[in-house]
mmCIF file with all atom_site columns, C-alpha atoms in Angstrom:
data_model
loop_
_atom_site.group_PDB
_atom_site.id
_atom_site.type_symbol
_atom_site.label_atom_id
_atom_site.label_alt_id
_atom_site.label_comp_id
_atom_site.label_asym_id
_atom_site.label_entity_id
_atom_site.label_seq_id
_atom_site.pdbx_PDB_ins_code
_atom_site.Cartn_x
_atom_site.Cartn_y
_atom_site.Cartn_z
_atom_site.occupancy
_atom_site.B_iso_or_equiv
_atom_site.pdbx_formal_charge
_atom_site.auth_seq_id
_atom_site.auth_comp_id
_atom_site.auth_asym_id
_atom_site.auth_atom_id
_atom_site.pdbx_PDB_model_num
ATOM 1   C CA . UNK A 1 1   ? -21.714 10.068  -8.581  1.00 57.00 ? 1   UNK A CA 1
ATOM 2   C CA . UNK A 1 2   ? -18.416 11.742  -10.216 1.00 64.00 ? 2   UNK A CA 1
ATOM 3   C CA . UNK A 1 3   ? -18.975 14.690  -7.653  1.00 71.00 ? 3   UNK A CA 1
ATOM 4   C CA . UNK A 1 4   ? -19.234 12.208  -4.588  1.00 68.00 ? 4   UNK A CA 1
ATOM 5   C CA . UNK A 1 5   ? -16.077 10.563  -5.571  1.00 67.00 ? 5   UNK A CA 1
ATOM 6   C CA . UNK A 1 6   ? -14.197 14.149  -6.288  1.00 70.00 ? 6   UNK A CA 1
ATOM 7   C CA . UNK A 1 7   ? -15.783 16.031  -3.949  1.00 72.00 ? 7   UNK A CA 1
ATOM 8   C CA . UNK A 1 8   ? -16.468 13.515  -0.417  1.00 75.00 ? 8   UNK A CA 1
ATOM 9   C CA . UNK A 1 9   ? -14.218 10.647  -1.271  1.00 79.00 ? 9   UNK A CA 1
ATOM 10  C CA . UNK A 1 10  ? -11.405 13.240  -3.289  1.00 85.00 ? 10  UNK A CA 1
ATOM 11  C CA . UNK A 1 11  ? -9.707  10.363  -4.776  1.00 84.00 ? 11  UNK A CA 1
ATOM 12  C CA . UNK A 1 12  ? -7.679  13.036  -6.105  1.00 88.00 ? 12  UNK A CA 1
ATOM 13  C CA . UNK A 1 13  ? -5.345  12.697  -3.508  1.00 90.00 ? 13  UNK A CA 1
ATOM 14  C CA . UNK A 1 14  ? -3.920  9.476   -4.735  1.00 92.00 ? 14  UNK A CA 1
ATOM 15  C CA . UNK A 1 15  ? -2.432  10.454  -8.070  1.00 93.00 ? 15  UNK A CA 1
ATOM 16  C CA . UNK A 1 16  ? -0.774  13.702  -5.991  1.00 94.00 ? 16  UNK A CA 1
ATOM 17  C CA . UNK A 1 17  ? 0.779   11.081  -3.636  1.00 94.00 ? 17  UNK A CA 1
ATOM 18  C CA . UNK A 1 18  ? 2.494   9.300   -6.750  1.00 94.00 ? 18  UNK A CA 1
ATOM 19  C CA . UNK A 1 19  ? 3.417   12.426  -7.628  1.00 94.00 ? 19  UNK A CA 1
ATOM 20  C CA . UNK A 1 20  ? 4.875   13.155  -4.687  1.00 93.00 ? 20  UNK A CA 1
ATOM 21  C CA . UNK A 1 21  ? 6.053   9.554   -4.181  1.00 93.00 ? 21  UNK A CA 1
ATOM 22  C CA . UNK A 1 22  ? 8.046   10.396  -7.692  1.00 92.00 ? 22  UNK A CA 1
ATOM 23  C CA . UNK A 1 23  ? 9.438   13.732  -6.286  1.00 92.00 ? 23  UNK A CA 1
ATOM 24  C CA . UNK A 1 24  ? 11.024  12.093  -3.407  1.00 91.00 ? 24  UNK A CA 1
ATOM 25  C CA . UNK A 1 25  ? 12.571  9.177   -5.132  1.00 89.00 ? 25  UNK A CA 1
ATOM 26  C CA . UNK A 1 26  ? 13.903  11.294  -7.172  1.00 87.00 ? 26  UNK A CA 1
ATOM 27  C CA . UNK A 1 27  ? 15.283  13.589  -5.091  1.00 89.00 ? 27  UNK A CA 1
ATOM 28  C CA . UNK A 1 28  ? 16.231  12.071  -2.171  1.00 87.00 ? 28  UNK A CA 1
ATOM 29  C CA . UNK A 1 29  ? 15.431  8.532   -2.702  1.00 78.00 ? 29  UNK A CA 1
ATOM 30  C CA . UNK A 1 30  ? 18.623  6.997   -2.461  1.00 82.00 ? 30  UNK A CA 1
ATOM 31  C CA . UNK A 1 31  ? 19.695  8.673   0.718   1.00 87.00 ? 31  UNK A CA 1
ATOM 32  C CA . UNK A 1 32  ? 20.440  5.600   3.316   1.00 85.00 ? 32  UNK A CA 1
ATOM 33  C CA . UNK A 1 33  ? 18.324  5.715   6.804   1.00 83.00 ? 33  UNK A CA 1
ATOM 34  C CA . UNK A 1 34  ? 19.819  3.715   9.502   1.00 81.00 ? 34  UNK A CA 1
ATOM 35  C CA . UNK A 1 35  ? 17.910  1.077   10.634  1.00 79.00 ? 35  UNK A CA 1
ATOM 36  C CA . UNK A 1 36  ? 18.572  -1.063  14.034  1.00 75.00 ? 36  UNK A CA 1
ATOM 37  C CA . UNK A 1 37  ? 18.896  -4.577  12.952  1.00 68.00 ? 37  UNK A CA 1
ATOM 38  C CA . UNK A 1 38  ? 18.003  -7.290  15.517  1.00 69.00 ? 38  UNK A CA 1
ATOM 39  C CA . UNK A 1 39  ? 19.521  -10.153 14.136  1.00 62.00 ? 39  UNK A CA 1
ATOM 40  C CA . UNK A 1 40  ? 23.135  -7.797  14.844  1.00 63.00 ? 40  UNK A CA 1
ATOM 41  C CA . UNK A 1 41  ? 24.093  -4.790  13.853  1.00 65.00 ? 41  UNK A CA 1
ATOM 42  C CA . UNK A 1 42  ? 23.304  -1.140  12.196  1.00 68.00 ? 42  UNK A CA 1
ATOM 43  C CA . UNK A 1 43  ? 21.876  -1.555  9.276   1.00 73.00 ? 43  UNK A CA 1
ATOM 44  C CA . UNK A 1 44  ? 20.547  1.166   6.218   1.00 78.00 ? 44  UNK A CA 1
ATOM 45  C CA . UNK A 1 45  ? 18.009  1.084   4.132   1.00 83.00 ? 45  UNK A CA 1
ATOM 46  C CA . UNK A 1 46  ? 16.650  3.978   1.230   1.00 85.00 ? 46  UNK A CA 1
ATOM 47  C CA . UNK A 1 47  ? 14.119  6.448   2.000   1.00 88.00 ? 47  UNK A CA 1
ATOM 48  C CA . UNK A 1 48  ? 12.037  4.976   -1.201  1.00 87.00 ? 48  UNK A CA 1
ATOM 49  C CA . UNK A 1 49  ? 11.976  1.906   0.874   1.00 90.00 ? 49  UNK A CA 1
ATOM 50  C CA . UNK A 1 50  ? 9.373   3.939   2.343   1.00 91.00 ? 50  UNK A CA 1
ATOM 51  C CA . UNK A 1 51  ? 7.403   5.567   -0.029  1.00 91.00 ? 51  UNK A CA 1
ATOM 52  C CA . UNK A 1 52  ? 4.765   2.886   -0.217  1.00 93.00 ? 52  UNK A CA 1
ATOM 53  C CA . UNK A 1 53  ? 3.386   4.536   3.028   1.00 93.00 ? 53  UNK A CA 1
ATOM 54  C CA . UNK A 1 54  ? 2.596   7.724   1.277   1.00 94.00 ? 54  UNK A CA 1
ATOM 55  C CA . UNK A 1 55  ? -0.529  6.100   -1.139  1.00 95.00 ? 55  UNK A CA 1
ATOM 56  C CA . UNK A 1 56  ? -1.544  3.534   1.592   1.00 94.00 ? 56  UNK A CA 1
ATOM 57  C CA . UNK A 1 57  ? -2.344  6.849   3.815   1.00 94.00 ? 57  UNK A CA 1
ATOM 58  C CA . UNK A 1 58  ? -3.942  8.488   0.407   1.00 94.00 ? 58  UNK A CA 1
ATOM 59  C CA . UNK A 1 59  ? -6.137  5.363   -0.333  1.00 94.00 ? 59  UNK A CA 1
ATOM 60  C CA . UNK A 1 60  ? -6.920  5.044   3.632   1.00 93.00 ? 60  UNK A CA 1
ATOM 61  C CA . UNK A 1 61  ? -7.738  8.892   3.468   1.00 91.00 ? 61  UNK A CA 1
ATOM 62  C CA . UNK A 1 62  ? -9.988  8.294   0.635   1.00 89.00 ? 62  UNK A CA 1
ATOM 63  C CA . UNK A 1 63  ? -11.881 4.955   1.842   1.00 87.00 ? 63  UNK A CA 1
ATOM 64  C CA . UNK A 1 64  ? -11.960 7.076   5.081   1.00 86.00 ? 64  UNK A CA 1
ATOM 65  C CA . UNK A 1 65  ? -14.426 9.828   3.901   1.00 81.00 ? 65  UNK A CA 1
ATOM 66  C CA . UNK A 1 66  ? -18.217 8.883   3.389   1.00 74.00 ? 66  UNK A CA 1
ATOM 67  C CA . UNK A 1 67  ? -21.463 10.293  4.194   1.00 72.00 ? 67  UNK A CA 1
ATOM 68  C CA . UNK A 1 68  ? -23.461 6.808   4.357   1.00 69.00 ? 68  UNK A CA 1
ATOM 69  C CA . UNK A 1 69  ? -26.791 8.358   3.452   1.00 68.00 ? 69  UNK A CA 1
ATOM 70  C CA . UNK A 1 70  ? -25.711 9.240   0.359   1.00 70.00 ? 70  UNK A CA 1
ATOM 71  C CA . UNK A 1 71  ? -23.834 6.138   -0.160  1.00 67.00 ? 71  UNK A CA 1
ATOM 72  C CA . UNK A 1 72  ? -26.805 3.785   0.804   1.00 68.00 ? 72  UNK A CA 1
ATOM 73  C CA . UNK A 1 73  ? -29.372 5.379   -1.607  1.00 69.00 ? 73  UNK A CA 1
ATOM 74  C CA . UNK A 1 74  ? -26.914 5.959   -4.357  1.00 68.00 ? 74  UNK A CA 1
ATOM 75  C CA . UNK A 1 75  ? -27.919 4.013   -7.584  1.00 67.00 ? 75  UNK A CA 1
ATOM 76  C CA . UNK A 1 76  ? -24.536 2.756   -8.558  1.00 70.00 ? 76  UNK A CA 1
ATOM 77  C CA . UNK A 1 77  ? -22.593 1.086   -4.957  1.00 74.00 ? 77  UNK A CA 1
ATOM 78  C CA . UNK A 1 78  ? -20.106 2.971   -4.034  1.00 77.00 ? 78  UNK A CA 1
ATOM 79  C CA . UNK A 1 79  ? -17.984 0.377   -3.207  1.00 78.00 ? 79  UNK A CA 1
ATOM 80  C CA . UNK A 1 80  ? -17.596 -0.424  -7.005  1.00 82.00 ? 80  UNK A CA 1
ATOM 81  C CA . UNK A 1 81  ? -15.927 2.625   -7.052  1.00 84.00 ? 81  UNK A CA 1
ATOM 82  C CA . UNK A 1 82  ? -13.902 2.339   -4.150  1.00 86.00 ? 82  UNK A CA 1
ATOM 83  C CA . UNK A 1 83  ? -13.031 -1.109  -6.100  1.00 90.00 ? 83  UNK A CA 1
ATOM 84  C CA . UNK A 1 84  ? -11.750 0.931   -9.096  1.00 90.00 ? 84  UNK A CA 1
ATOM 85  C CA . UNK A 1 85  ? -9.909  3.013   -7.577  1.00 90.00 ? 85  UNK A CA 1
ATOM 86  C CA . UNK A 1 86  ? -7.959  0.990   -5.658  1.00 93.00 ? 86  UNK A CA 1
ATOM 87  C CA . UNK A 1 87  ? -7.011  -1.252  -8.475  1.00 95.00 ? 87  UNK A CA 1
ATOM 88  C CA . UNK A 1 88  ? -6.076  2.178   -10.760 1.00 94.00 ? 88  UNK A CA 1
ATOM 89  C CA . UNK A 1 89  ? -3.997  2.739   -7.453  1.00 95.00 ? 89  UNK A CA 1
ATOM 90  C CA . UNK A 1 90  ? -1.655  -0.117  -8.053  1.00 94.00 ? 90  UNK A CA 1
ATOM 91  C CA . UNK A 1 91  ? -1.911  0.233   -11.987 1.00 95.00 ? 91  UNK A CA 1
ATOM 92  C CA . UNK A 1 92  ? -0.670  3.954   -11.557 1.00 94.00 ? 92  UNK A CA 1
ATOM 93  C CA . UNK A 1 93  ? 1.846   2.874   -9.229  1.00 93.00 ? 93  UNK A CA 1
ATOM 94  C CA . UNK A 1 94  ? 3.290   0.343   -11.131 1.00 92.00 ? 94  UNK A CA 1
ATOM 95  C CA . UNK A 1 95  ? 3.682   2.908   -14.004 1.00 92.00 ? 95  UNK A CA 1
ATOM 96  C CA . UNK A 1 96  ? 5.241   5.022   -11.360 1.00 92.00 ? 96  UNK A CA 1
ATOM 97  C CA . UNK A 1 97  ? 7.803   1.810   -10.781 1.00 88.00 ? 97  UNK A CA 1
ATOM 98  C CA . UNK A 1 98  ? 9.060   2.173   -14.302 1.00 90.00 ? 98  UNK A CA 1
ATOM 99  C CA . UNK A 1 99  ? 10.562  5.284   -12.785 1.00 90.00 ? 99  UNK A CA 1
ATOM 100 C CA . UNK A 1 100 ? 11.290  4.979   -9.286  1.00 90.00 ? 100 UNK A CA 1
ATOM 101 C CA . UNK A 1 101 ? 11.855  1.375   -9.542  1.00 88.00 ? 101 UNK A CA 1
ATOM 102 C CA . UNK A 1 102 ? 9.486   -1.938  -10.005 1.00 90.00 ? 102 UNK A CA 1
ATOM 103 C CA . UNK A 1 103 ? 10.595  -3.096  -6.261  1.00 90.00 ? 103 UNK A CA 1
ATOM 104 C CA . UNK A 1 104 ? 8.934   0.181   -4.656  1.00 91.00 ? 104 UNK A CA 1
ATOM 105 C CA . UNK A 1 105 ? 5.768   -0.876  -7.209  1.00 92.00 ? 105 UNK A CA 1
ATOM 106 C CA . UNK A 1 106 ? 5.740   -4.235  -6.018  1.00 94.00 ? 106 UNK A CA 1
ATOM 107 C CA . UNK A 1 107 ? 5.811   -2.974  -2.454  1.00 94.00 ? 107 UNK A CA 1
ATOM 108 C CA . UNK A 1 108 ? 2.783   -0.588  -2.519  1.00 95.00 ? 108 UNK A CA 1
ATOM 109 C CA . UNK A 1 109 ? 1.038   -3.041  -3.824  1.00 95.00 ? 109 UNK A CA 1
ATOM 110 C CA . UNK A 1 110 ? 2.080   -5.541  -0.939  1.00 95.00 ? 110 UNK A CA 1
ATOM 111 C CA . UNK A 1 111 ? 1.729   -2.663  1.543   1.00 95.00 ? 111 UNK A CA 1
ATOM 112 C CA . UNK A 1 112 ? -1.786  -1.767  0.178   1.00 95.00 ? 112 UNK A CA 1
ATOM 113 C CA . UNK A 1 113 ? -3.040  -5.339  0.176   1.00 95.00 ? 113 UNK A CA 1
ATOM 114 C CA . UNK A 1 114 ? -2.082  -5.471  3.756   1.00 95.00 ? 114 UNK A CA 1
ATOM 115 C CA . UNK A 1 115 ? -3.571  -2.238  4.999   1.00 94.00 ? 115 UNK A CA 1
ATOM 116 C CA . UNK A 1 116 ? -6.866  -3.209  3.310   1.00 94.00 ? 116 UNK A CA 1
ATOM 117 C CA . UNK A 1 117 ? -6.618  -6.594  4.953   1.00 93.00 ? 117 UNK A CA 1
ATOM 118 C CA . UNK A 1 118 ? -6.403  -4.601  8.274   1.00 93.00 ? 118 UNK A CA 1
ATOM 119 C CA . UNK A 1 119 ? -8.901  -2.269  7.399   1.00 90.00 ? 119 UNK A CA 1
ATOM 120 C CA . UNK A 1 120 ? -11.263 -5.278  7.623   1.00 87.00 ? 120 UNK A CA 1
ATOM 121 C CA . UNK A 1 121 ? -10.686 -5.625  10.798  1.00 88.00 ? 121 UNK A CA 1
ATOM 122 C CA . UNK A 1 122 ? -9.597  -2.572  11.953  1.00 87.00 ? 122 UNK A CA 1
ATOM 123 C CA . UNK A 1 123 ? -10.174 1.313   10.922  1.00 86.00 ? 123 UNK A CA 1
ATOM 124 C CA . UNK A 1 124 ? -8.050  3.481   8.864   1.00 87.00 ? 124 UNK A CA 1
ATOM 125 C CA . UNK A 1 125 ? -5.089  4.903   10.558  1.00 88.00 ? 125 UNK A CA 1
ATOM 126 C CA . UNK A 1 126 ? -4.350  0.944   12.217  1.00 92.00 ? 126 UNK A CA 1
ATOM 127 C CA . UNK A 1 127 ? -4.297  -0.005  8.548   1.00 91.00 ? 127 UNK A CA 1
ATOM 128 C CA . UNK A 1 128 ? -2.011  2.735   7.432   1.00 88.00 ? 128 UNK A CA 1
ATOM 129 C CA . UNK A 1 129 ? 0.573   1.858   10.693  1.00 92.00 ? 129 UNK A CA 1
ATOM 130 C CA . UNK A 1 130 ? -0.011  -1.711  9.819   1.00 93.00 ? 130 UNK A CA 1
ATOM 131 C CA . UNK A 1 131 ? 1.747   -1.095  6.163   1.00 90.00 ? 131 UNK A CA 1
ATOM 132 C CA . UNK A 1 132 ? 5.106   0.876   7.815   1.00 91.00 ? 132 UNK A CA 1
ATOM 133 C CA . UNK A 1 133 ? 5.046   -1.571  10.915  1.00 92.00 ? 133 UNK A CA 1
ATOM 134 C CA . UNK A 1 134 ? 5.355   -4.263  8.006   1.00 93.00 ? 134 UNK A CA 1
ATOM 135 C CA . UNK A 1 135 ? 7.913   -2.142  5.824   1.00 91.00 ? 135 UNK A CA 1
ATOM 136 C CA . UNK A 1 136 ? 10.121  -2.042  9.590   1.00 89.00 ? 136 UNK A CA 1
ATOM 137 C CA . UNK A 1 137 ? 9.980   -5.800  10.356  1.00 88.00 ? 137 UNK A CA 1
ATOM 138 C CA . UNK A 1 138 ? 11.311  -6.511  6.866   1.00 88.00 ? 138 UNK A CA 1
ATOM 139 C CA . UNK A 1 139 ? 14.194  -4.439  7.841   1.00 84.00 ? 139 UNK A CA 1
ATOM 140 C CA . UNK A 1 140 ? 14.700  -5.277  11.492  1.00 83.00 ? 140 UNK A CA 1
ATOM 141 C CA . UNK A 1 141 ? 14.181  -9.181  11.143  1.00 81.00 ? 141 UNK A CA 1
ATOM 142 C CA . UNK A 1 142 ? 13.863  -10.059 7.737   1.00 80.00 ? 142 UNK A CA 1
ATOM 143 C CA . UNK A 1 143 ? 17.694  -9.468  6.726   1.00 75.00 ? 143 UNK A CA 1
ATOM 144 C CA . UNK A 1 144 ? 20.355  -12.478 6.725   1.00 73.00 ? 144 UNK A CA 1
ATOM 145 C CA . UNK A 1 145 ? 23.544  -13.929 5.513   1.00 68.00 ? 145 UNK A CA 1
ATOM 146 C CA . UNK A 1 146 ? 24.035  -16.252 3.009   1.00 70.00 ? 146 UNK A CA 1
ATOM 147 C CA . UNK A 1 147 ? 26.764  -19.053 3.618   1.00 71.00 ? 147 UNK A CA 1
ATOM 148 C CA . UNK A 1 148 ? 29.391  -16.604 1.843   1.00 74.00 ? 148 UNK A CA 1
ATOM 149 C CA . UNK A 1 149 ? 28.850  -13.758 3.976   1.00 65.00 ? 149 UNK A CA 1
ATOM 150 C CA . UNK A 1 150 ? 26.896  -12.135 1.594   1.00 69.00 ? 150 UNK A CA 1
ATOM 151 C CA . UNK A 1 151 ? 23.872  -9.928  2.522   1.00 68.00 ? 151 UNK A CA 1
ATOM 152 C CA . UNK A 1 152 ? 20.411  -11.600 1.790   1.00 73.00 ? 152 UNK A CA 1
ATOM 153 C CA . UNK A 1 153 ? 17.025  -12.556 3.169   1.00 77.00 ? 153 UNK A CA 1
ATOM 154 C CA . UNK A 1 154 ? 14.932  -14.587 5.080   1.00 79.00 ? 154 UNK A CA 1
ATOM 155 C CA . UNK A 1 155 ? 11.837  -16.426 2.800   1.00 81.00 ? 155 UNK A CA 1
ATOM 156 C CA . UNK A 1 156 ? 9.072   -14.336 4.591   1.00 85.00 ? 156 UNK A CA 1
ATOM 157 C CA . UNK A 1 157 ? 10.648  -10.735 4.072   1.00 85.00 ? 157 UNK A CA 1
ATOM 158 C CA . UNK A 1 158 ? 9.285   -10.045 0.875   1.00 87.00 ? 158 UNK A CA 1
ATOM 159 C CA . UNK A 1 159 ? 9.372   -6.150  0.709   1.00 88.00 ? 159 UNK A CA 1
ATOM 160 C CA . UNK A 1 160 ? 13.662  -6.988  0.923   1.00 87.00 ? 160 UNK A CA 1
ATOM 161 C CA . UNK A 1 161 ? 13.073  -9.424  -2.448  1.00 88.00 ? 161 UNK A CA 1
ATOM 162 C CA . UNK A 1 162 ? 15.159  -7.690  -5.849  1.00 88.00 ? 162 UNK A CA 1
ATOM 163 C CA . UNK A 1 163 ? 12.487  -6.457  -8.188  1.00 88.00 ? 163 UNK A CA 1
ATOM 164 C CA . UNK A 1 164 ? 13.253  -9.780  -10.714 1.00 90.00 ? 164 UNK A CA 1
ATOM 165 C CA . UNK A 1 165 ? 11.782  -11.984 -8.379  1.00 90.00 ? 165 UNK A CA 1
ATOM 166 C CA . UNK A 1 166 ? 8.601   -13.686 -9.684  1.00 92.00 ? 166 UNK A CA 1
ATOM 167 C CA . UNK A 1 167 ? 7.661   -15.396 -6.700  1.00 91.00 ? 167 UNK A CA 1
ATOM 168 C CA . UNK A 1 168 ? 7.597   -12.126 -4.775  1.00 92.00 ? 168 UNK A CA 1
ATOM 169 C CA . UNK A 1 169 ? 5.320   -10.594 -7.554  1.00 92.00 ? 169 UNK A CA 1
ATOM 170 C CA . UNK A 1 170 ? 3.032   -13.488 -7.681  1.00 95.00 ? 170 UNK A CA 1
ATOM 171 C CA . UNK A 1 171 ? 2.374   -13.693 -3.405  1.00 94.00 ? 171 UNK A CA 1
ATOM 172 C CA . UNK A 1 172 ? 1.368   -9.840  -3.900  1.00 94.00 ? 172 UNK A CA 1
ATOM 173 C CA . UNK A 1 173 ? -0.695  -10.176 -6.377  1.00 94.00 ? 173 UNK A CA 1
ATOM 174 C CA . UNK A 1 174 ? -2.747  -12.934 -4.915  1.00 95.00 ? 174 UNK A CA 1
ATOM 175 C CA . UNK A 1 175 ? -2.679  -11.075 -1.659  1.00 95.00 ? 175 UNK A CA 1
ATOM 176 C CA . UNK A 1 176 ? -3.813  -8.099  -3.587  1.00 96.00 ? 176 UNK A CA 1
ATOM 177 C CA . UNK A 1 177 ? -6.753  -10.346 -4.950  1.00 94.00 ? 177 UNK A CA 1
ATOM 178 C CA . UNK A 1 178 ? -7.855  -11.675 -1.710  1.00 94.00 ? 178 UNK A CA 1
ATOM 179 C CA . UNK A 1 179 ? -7.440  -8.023  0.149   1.00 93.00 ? 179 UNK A CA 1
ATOM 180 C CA . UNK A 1 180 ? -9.672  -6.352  -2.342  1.00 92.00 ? 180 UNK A CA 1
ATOM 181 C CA . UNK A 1 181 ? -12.726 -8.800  -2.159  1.00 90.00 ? 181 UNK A CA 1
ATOM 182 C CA . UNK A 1 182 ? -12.440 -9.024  2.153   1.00 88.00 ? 182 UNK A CA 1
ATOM 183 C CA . UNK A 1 183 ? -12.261 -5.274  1.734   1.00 82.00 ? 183 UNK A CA 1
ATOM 184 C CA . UNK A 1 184 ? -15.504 -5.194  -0.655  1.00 75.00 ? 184 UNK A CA 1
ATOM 185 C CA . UNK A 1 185 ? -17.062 -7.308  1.573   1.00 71.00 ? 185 UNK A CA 1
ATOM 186 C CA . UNK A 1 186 ? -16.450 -4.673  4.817   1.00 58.00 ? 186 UNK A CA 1
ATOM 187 C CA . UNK A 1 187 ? -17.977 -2.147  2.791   1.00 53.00 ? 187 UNK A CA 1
ATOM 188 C CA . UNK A 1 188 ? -21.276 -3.850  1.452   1.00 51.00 ? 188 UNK A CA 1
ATOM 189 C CA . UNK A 1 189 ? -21.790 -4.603  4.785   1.00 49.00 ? 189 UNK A CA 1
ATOM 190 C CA . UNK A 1 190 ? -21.156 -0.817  6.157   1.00 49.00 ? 190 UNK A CA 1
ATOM 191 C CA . UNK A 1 191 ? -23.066 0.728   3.425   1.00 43.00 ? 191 UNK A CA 1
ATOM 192 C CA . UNK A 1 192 ? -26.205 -1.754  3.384   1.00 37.00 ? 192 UNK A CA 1
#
């Protein structure tokens, strides 16, 4: 069963992607990319605003790749696996946050809760555009002024929330909770 999940579903790609999410934070992370705004205005965000893209399109890759024969006489469900993995996903990303920043950890989490909740009802790739169409929207309608002028925003744009808030943290984990067992059930259903 190690082979199957090296060699067919090559989970491997996952920990390169943090790797590679580290890379470009570091390098070019802080660079701004303009964003059209359309409450008014140009507005910027980072290019690690976007990094949470990279591992939803390595853990879509990797849910993507099965040979259901195999899968549906295999002793151990696979899905357990697929279970594991996706959890050491957002435990490995969250140690990549003490790096690149816990906001970006927070947001692959959110952006991987949402892709598998649109994997349920989608395929792969919809579920990978679903997590950058999400990542956009934050940007393009999800930014506001406070009553000094000040930059802020709305209630609903939680990718835009600073890295101290709790109540950020706490909506994705729950959504992380409730994504993983709809996307358990998808694939007990697929593979029996």
């Amino acid at each position: 069963m190690n082979r199957y999940v090296i060699t067919v579903r090559r989970w491997w790609t996952v920990p390169l992607a943090l790797v590679l999410l580290v890379l470009v934070s570091g390098t070019v992370g802080t660079s701004e990319v303009p964003i059209p705004s359309l409450t008014g205005g140009m507005a910027s965000a980072h290019v690690d605003y976007f990094t949470p893209v990279v591992i939803v399109i390595a853990v879509m890759y990797s849910l993507e790749r099965r040979l259901p024969s195999a899968e549906s006489t295999a002793v151990v469900p696979v899905h357990r696996f697929d279970q594991v993995a996706v959890i050491l996903t957002a435990v490995l990303a969250h140690g990549a946050g003490l790096v690149v920043g816990l906001d970006v950890a927070r947001n692959i989490t959110l952006v991987l809760a949402l892709a598998l909740l649109t994997w349920r009802l989608a395929n792969e790739a919809t579920a990978a555009a679903a997590g950058l169409l999400f990542l956009i929207l934050n940007l393009m309608l999800g930014r506001a002024y406070d009553g000094s002028g000040h930059a802020s925003h709305r209630w609903w744009a939680l990718a835009l929330y600073p890295a101290q808030s709790v109540g950020a943290w706490l909506v994705a984990a729950a959504l992380f909770a409730v994504a993983l067992t709809v996307s358990a059930t998808k694939r007990r259903g697929v593979s029996s």
